[in-house]
Amino acid sequence: MAHPTDHATEENHGHAGIHHVTAIAGQARRNLDFYTRTLGLRLVKKTVNFDDPGTYHFYYGDERGRPGSILTFFPWEHAAPGRIGIGETIETVFRVPETSIADWTQRLVTLGVPHEAPERRFGETVLSLRDPDGTKLALAGVPGIEAEPAWTGGEVAPEMAIRGFHGVRLLVKDGAPTADVLTDVLGFAETAREGAVVRLASDAAVGGIVDLHVAGDFLPGRSGAGTVHHVAFRAADDAAQAAMVKKLAENHGLRTTGQKDRNYFRSVYFREPGGVLFEIATDAPGFAIDEAPEALGSALKLPPGLERRREAIEAVLPAVA
Ligand code: ZN
């Protein structure tokens, strides 16, 4: 027997998982250099923080900026460092071909990037590293993904290139309330446990994993350079997003913000019970709305409301070229 919610669930099939991750950085030029050159991601959009237009907003991703590949930064030249703690995303993990882990280790050594020796997690080989602001990242070796699309316009060889997100790791006091929201509303299900970590996965190949690191009583996180601001999850369209908002309210007593137009997607935000700021972002319209696919990231793009202030905005943004 069909229930009214079955339709929304079906629409979400194949559209679950992480849409993007947004973090805070220090110097813009250093951030751009690390993500495009060292990690070989594509700068898919260069715009400003719509709520603070004197600050850049950089979007890095694959060649089209597909949902599940996008890491974004607000770089503040003089940002104070944040502190990792409860209620934060403590690691953002990318997918790379399993066969490339040794080459990545060598690359990080050669370029002087701080990193750990590869370790096994949930049966996968994972290489953890830090960006110049101390942001914790990792590369997970995934077998058989060599043929998947990747940006190869940078200096990272195609056989090594990042294939979107593997997932994120959240630090929470108690895993159950966060897992409830991920399971009931965002299309995830628990698949494994290892030590203090609960793994939840969705059906998305890219950006399909959320690991909950259950820490009990521990210091709360503090926002700042080197920390993640929020994690966005995918909604196929406005209707799917509205259904998720309704479910958050009815089943979990959680209220989201009103919908905000982010030009490349439409978003609502809420703080999940573990304290992490979550967003639900639509897949549409995507990054090709104001730039041709081959030109993504090449010009400073401003939303219509800020375009008339372009001269003043450009004057205060730090030079990055
Ligand atoms: Zn966001």
CSV table of C-alpha atoms and ligand atoms in Angstrom, one decimal, residues 20 22 230 279, ligand 1:
chain,number,residue,atom,x,y,z
A,20,HIS,CA,28.9,20.4,-1.1
A,22,THR,CA,31.9,24.8,2.9
A,230,HIS,CA,28.6,23.5,7.1
A,279,GLU,CA,22.2,22.6,4.5
B,1,ZN,ZN,26.5,25.8,1.5
